[in-house]
XYZ file of N, CA and C in Angstrom:
582
model
N 0.829 -1.196 0.000
C 0.000 0.000 0.000
C 0.870 1.256 0.000
N 0.380 2.257 -0.692
C 1.072 3.544 -0.729
C 0.913 4.243 0.615
N 1.762 5.235 0.853
C 1.721 5.975 2.115
C 1.817 7.463 1.859
N 1.358 8.234 2.844
C 1.571 9.675 2.898
C 2.776 9.905 3.793
N 3.817 10.499 3.226
C 5.055 10.764 3.949
C 5.167 12.246 4.255
N 5.685 12.564 5.448
C 6.052 13.943 5.746
C 7.502 13.936 6.177
N 8.336 14.556 5.340
C 9.769 14.666 5.601
C 10.024 16.129 5.959
N 10.319 16.358 7.217
C 10.413 17.735 7.717
C 11.797 18.008 8.307
N 12.133 19.270 8.315
C 13.392 19.684 8.911
C 13.437 21.195 8.998
N 14.438 21.696 9.682
C 14.646 23.143 9.794
C 15.182 23.674 8.463
N 15.269 24.978 8.358
C 15.844 25.598 7.158
C 17.236 25.018 6.908
N 17.600 24.917 5.657
C 18.924 24.449 5.241
C 19.207 22.988 5.566
N 18.168 22.191 5.752
C 18.399 20.770 6.034
C 18.426 19.932 4.758
N 18.153 20.549 3.614
C 18.246 19.834 2.347
C 16.949 19.213 1.874
N 15.819 19.723 2.350
C 14.521 19.142 1.980
C 14.276 19.180 0.474
N 14.466 20.330 -0.140
C 14.223 20.452 -1.583
C 15.217 19.618 -2.383
N 16.450 19.553 -1.935
C 17.461 18.732 -2.597
C 17.042 17.270 -2.577
N 16.568 16.801 -1.425
C 16.129 15.409 -1.313
C 14.908 15.137 -2.182
N 13.978 16.084 -2.254
C 12.810 15.932 -3.123
C 13.247 15.801 -4.577
N 14.107 16.699 -5.023
C 14.569 16.662 -6.410
C 15.285 15.348 -6.726
N 16.087 14.871 -5.795
C 16.802 13.612 -5.996
C 15.833 12.435 -6.069
N 14.856 12.400 -5.171
C 13.893 11.296 -5.157
C 13.051 11.292 -6.436
N 12.598 12.455 -6.881
C 11.817 12.540 -8.119
C 12.661 12.067 -9.302
N 13.906 12.479 -9.337
C 14.830 12.047 -10.393
C 14.988 10.523 -10.383
N 15.138 9.948 -9.200
C 15.306 8.497 -9.085
C 14.091 7.753 -9.632
N 12.902 8.239 -9.353
C 11.691 7.627 -9.907
C 11.737 7.671 -11.434
N 12.060 8.840 -11.956
C 12.053 9.019 -13.412
C 13.144 8.200 -14.100
N 14.244 7.980 -13.423
C 15.323 7.163 -13.980
C 14.877 5.721 -14.178
N 13.868 5.304 -13.433
C 13.337 3.949 -13.581
C 12.019 3.970 -14.362
N 11.856 5.018 -15.184
C 10.734 5.156 -16.123
C 9.372 5.242 -15.431
N 9.356 5.877 -14.270
C 8.099 6.102 -13.567
C 7.723 7.574 -13.682
N 6.448 7.836 -13.889
C 5.970 9.215 -13.994
C 5.697 9.768 -12.603
N 6.161 10.991 -12.376
C 5.906 11.673 -11.102
C 5.248 13.021 -11.377
N 4.607 13.533 -10.353
C 4.082 14.898 -10.374
C 4.820 15.651 -9.275
N 5.351 16.816 -9.609
C 6.047 17.660 -8.643
C 5.216 18.931 -8.464
N 4.883 19.220 -7.203
C 3.968 20.322 -6.872
C 4.621 21.237 -5.850
N 4.313 22.513 -5.970
C 4.660 23.444 -4.894
C 3.514 24.439 -4.740
N 3.255 24.884 -3.511
C 2.205 25.877 -3.296
C 2.573 27.216 -3.935
N 1.574 27.908 -4.474
C 1.793 29.230 -5.068
C 2.341 30.223 -4.057
N 2.024 29.998 -2.802
C 2.458 30.895 -1.730
C 3.977 30.996 -1.660
N 4.663 29.936 -2.102
C 6.124 29.929 -2.112
C 6.612 30.678 -3.348
N 7.015 31.909 -3.175
C 7.436 32.766 -4.286
C 8.882 32.527 -4.712
N 9.634 31.832 -3.879
C 11.050 31.606 -4.182
C 11.183 30.713 -5.411
N 11.971 31.139 -6.358
C 12.214 30.347 -7.547
C 11.113 30.412 -8.580
N 10.158 31.300 -8.396
C 9.025 31.458 -9.314
C 8.311 30.116 -9.478
N 8.343 29.512 -10.654
C 7.650 28.238 -10.895
C 8.538 27.032 -10.580
N 9.753 27.298 -10.134
C 10.722 26.228 -9.915
C 10.846 25.841 -8.453
N 11.132 24.582 -8.243
C 11.591 24.118 -6.939
C 13.098 24.277 -6.986
N 13.643 24.998 -6.024
C 15.054 25.366 -6.062
C 15.762 24.850 -4.814
N 16.856 24.154 -5.028
C 17.705 23.690 -3.941
C 18.804 24.719 -3.705
N 19.217 24.847 -2.467
C 20.317 25.769 -2.155
C 21.622 25.321 -2.811
N 21.687 24.063 -3.227
C 22.869 23.564 -3.921
C 22.888 23.959 -5.390
N 21.785 24.536 -5.871
C 21.731 24.993 -7.246
C 20.846 24.157 -8.151
N 20.476 22.965 -7.722
C 19.571 22.137 -8.537
C 18.189 22.771 -8.544
N 17.514 22.656 -9.684
C 16.154 23.174 -9.749
C 15.358 22.402 -10.781
N 14.060 22.517 -10.662
C 13.144 21.826 -11.553
C 11.831 22.595 -11.540
N 11.243 22.750 -12.715
C 9.956 23.428 -12.777
C 8.881 22.512 -12.194
N 8.048 23.095 -11.343
C 6.943 22.333 -10.762
C 5.908 22.038 -11.842
N 5.325 20.871 -11.771
C 4.260 20.510 -12.704
C 2.976 21.277 -12.389
N 2.777 21.557 -11.112
C 1.597 22.304 -10.667
C 2.004 23.294 -9.584
N 1.455 24.512 -9.687
C 1.543 25.491 -8.610
C 0.187 25.465 -7.926
N 0.174 25.068 -6.684
C -1.063 24.800 -5.962
C -1.586 26.046 -5.266
N -2.792 26.452 -5.625
C -3.460 27.554 -4.945
C -4.233 26.992 -3.754
N -4.644 27.850 -2.833
C -5.262 27.374 -1.596
C -6.574 26.620 -1.818
N -7.267 26.861 -2.920
C -8.536 26.181 -3.189
C -8.397 24.997 -4.140
N -7.191 24.707 -4.612
C -6.981 23.603 -5.553
C -7.082 22.253 -4.845
N -7.601 21.282 -5.559
C -7.765 19.930 -5.033
C -6.636 19.025 -5.534
N -5.932 18.419 -4.608
C -4.903 17.449 -4.975
C -5.539 16.201 -5.595
N -6.725 15.854 -5.167
C -7.413 14.689 -5.726
C -7.695 14.913 -7.207
N -8.147 16.125 -7.565
C -8.396 16.431 -8.982
C -7.119 16.301 -9.808
N -6.007 16.773 -9.254
C -4.725 16.670 -9.960
C -4.360 15.196 -10.153
N -4.519 14.402 -9.110
C -4.180 12.976 -9.204
C -5.066 12.268 -10.231
N -6.348 12.612 -10.269
C -7.266 11.968 -11.222
C -6.930 12.322 -12.667
N -6.365 13.508 -12.893
C -5.961 13.914 -14.247
C -4.702 13.191 -14.707
N -3.992 12.575 -13.800
C -2.707 11.928 -14.085
C -2.765 10.472 -13.643
N -3.555 9.682 -14.315
C -3.837 8.302 -13.892
C -2.615 7.388 -13.858
N -1.633 7.670 -14.677
C -0.468 6.779 -14.740
C 0.689 7.241 -13.860
N 0.413 8.088 -12.892
C 1.471 8.629 -12.047
C 1.891 7.600 -10.987
N 3.191 7.525 -10.730
C 3.735 6.586 -9.744
C 3.925 7.212 -8.372
N 4.092 8.542 -8.310
C 4.279 9.227 -7.026
C 4.027 10.723 -7.206
N 3.609 11.349 -6.119
C 3.405 12.796 -6.093
C 4.352 13.371 -5.047
N 5.114 14.391 -5.451
C 6.065 15.066 -4.571
C 5.582 16.490 -4.331
N 5.571 16.915 -3.076
C 5.130 18.263 -2.732
C 6.210 18.955 -1.916
N 6.720 20.074 -2.435
C 7.709 20.882 -1.724
C 6.985 21.958 -0.926
N 7.623 22.458 0.117
C 7.071 23.518 0.973
C 5.669 23.142 1.462
N 5.546 21.900 1.927
C 4.251 21.360 2.345
C 3.648 22.092 3.540
N 4.446 22.861 4.249
C 3.885 23.638 5.362
C 2.829 24.623 4.874
N 2.885 24.996 3.593
C 1.931 25.961 3.035
C 0.646 25.313 2.521
N 0.516 24.009 2.644
C -0.722 23.345 2.239
C -1.862 23.725 3.184
N -3.069 23.703 2.657
C -4.257 23.841 3.495
C -4.512 22.481 4.157
N -5.192 22.481 5.295
C -5.499 21.219 5.966
C -6.280 20.285 5.042
N -7.217 20.837 4.270
C -8.012 20.010 3.352
C -7.132 19.383 2.274
N -6.068 20.060 1.873
C -5.154 19.499 0.879
C -4.333 18.355 1.469
N -4.007 18.451 2.738
C -3.319 17.340 3.404
C -4.266 16.138 3.478
N -5.532 16.399 3.771
C -6.519 15.317 3.772
C -6.634 14.697 2.378
N -6.589 15.536 1.328
C -6.569 15.025 -0.051
C -5.367 14.105 -0.267
N -4.210 14.533 0.217
C -2.982 13.740 0.050
C -3.120 12.378 0.726
N -3.752 12.351 1.891
C -3.983 11.085 2.586
C -4.916 10.190 1.775
N -5.943 10.761 1.196
C -6.871 10.008 0.355
C -6.141 9.425 -0.859
N -5.318 10.241 -1.486
C -4.563 9.791 -2.665
C -3.688 8.591 -2.304
N -3.005 8.671 -1.167
C -2.117 7.579 -0.754
C -2.913 6.347 -0.339
N -3.908 6.530 0.474
C -4.578 5.394 1.093
C -5.720 4.796 0.280
N -6.345 5.579 -0.593
C -7.455 5.074 -1.399
C -7.044 4.888 -2.858
N -6.351 5.876 -3.411
C -5.939 5.786 -4.816
C -4.632 5.006 -4.979
N -3.964 4.722 -3.852
C -2.741 3.920 -3.818
C -1.579 4.557 -4.586
N -1.441 5.879 -4.448
C -0.325 6.621 -5.041
C 0.475 7.241 -3.895
N 1.752 6.936 -3.755
C 2.542 7.548 -2.693
C 2.583 9.078 -2.841
N 2.441 9.777 -1.720
C 2.557 11.237 -1.695
C 3.664 11.574 -0.706
N 4.696 12.233 -1.214
C 5.858 12.577 -0.399
C 5.898 14.086 -0.214
N 5.668 14.528 1.016
C 5.628 15.947 1.344
C 6.903 16.338 2.079
N 7.476 17.464 1.681
C 8.693 17.991 2.287
C 8.413 19.401 2.781
N 8.790 19.702 4.021
C 8.542 21.056 4.506
C 9.051 21.294 5.909
N 8.761 22.487 6.376
C 9.115 22.898 7.728
C 8.088 22.366 8.716
N 8.542 22.054 9.906
C 7.623 21.646 10.966
C 7.016 22.873 11.638
N 7.861 23.899 11.880
C 7.404 25.094 12.594
C 7.889 26.366 11.904
N 7.247 27.466 12.259
C 7.646 28.770 11.738
C 8.742 29.386 12.609
N 9.077 30.645 12.356
C 10.176 31.305 13.062
C 9.856 31.632 14.518
N 8.593 31.470 14.918
C 8.208 31.674 16.313
C 8.040 30.349 17.053
N 8.295 29.244 16.359
C 8.128 27.930 16.962
C 6.700 27.417 16.895
N 5.849 28.081 16.121
C 4.455 27.658 15.958
C 4.307 26.804 14.705
N 3.322 25.925 14.725
C 3.076 25.070 13.582
C 2.371 25.794 12.456
N 2.700 25.411 11.240
C 1.935 25.843 10.071
C 0.719 24.926 9.964
N -0.397 25.391 9.405
C -1.559 24.498 9.264
C -1.241 23.209 8.506
N -0.520 23.306 7.396
C -0.190 22.108 6.624
C 0.697 21.151 7.399
N 1.722 21.676 8.040
C 2.650 20.837 8.802
C 1.954 20.171 9.983
N 1.139 20.937 10.674
C 0.446 20.391 11.839
C -0.447 19.229 11.426
N -1.188 19.409 10.331
C -2.065 18.329 9.856
C -1.245 17.121 9.410
N -0.136 17.365 8.728
C 0.733 16.254 8.306
C 1.289 15.500 9.510
N 1.697 16.207 10.536
C 2.219 15.539 11.736
C 1.153 14.656 12.383
N -0.100 15.037 12.230
C -1.192 14.269 12.824
C -1.594 13.048 12.002
N -1.569 13.151 10.655
C -2.160 12.064 9.865
C -1.206 11.356 8.897
N 0.000 11.850 8.721
C 0.920 11.179 7.791
C 1.170 9.744 8.248
N 1.311 8.858 7.277
C 1.586 7.455 7.584
C 3.026 7.253 8.038
N 3.919 8.118 7.563
C 5.332 7.983 7.921
C 5.932 9.379 8.078
N 6.566 9.607 9.215
C 7.244 10.873 9.507
C 8.745 10.639 9.483
N 9.470 11.591 8.890
C 10.927 11.482 8.849
C 11.531 12.859 9.071
N 12.363 12.968 10.102
C 13.053 14.227 10.347
C 14.327 14.266 9.509
N 14.514 15.381 8.811
C 15.736 15.620 8.056
C 16.583 16.545 8.927
N 17.723 16.073 9.334
C 18.506 16.785 10.341
C 19.527 17.730 9.728
N 19.788 18.794 10.479
C 20.858 19.731 10.151
C 21.428 20.262 11.460
N 22.540 20.967 11.372
C 23.160 21.470 12.603
C 22.924 22.967 12.758
N 23.047 23.421 13.979
C 22.837 24.821 14.337
C 23.812 25.713 13.567
N 23.277 26.819 13.061
C 24.105 27.744 12.284
C 24.847 28.757 13.151
N 24.616 28.736 14.470
C 25.323 29.665 15.356
C 26.796 29.298 15.436
N 27.637 30.305 15.446
C 29.080 30.083 15.487
C 29.472 29.288 16.730
N 30.223 28.222 16.527
C 30.739 27.417 17.634
C 29.752 26.390 18.168
N 28.556 26.340 17.618
C 27.550 25.389 18.101
C 27.422 24.254 17.091
N 27.327 23.043 17.577
C 27.191 21.897 16.678
C 25.991 21.029 17.049
N 25.048 21.621 17.805
C 23.853 20.861 18.187
C 22.909 20.727 16.998
N 21.940 19.818 17.130
C 20.920 19.629 16.105
C 19.997 20.844 16.070
N 19.810 21.394 14.876
C 18.926 22.552 14.702
C 17.493 22.068 14.540
N 16.590 22.667 15.294
C 15.167 22.350 15.189
C 14.317 23.601 15.047
N 14.923 24.761 15.188
C 14.210 26.037 15.081
C 14.693 26.813 13.858
N 13.823 27.669 13.354
C 14.161 28.598 12.278
C 14.056 30.002 12.853
N 15.052 30.823 12.614
C 14.984 32.209 13.083
C 15.004 33.143 11.882
N 14.258 34.229 12.002
C 14.113 35.190 10.906
C 14.984 36.415 11.158
N 15.581 36.875 10.056
C 16.349 38.111 10.065
C 15.787 39.014 8.975
N 15.623 40.285 9.302
C 15.208 41.284 8.320
C 16.314 42.327 8.276
N 16.851 42.542 7.084
C 17.997 43.434 6.919
C 19.147 43.038 7.846
N 19.327 41.742 8.045
C 20.430 41.235 8.857
C 20.208 41.273 10.350
N 19.040 41.734 10.802
C 18.763 41.826 12.246
C 17.694 40.809 12.641
N 17.955 40.112 13.743
C 17.015 39.118 14.253
C 15.682 39.771 14.590
N 14.601 39.076 14.254
C 13.268 39.543 14.638
C 12.406 38.350 15.020
N 11.550 38.572 15.982
C 10.591 37.556 16.395
C 9.172 38.085 16.214
N 9.007 38.993 15.257
C 7.672 39.534 14.996
C 7.424 39.547 13.491
N 6.167 39.709 13.149
C 5.777 39.740 11.745
C 4.834 38.605 11.412
N 4.385 38.590 10.163
C 3.449 37.558 9.729
C 4.140 36.204 9.654
N 3.343 35.150 9.709
C 3.906 33.800 9.709
C 4.689 33.518 8.438
N 4.219 34.040 7.315
C 4.862 33.737 6.044
C 5.618 34.954 5.519
N 6.901 34.800 5.366
C 7.781 35.750 4.680
C 8.832 34.870 4.009
N 8.918 34.954 2.709
C 9.751 34.023 1.943
C 11.225 34.421 2.011
N 12.056 33.424 2.259
C 13.506 33.599 2.338
C 14.042 34.224 1.050
N 14.822 35.290 1.211
C 15.438 35.931 0.054
C 14.588 37.019 -0.587
N 13.380 37.257 -0.077
C 12.497 38.290 -0.623
C 12.286 39.366 0.436
N 12.364 40.635 0.022
C 12.197 41.783 0.927
C 13.195 41.764 2.084
N 14.447 41.404 1.783
C 15.535 41.401 2.773
C 15.292 40.462 3.947
N 14.497 39.414 3.747
C 14.237 38.419 4.779
C 15.142 37.222 4.547
N 15.807 36.787 5.603
C 16.603 35.560 5.558
C 16.288 34.745 6.813
N 16.645 33.489 6.759
C 16.419 32.590 7.888
C 17.689 31.810 8.177
N 17.817 31.394 9.434
C 18.879 30.478 9.836
C 18.253 29.397 10.703
N 18.848 28.235 10.677
C 18.399 27.148 11.539
C 19.278 27.130 12.782
N 18.643 26.973 13.933
C 19.375 26.984 15.202
C 18.836 25.896 16.133
N 19.627 25.576 17.131
C 19.227 24.594 18.140
C 18.332 25.282 19.185
N 17.666 24.509 20.037
C 16.806 25.115 21.060
C 17.549 26.072 22.006
N 18.785 25.743 22.358
C 19.557 26.613 23.261
C 19.816 27.973 22.611
N 20.301 27.963 21.384
C 20.596 29.230 20.694
C 19.320 30.017 20.410
N 18.233 29.316 20.113
C 16.944 29.985 19.906
C 16.512 30.700 21.177
N 16.598 30.002 22.301
C 16.197 30.599 23.588
C 17.051 31.816 23.920
N 18.333 31.748 23.628
C 19.225 32.881 23.884
C 18.866 34.082 23.003
N 18.548 33.836 21.729
C 18.149 34.925 20.840
C 16.847 35.568 21.317
N 15.894 34.766 21.731
C 14.609 35.285 22.202
C 14.813 36.124 23.471
N 15.647 35.656 24.369
C 15.882 36.380 25.620
C 16.547 37.724 25.364
N 17.439 37.800 24.387
C 18.133 39.048 24.067
C 17.238 40.067 23.362
N 16.174 39.583 22.703
C 15.353 40.514 21.908
C 14.366 41.300 22.736
């Protein structure tokens, strides 16, 4: 039976790189895949972009009202569906992904962040953590100088300065916004200083 997978990690853990590699591996064995990203993700325009430089145009840019089930039904011979930036999915779209995996028997592999820069869950990520058939953490290390702990938090910088305020969604590299992944200790220290 197919499964709904949620592969999550902090910023810079290689989620998009792993998605691109997995999709490539399917295609190398002559299997058709669908690669999707939410429209909300403005980075790379229509492309899924890895920090290593690899990129691929998404087959579908998913709007908040789009049905994943409709997309799957239009592509009957598909072997797997890959979704980047899955934290931006609507809860109903995550439910669609579960239906596709469990009823239509097509694996759905979602890659995304578990939490935002304040440590809060995104609607898509929270729903995936609750109903995904298989969860996998993609690990990375803290970006703070001299720290080598496992990073589980994302911190936001605007114009190079740490901030713990603003809307939940601000895309990395747009409007002078950048993110770093940090461990819980370094996150707590940054919050205390702000």
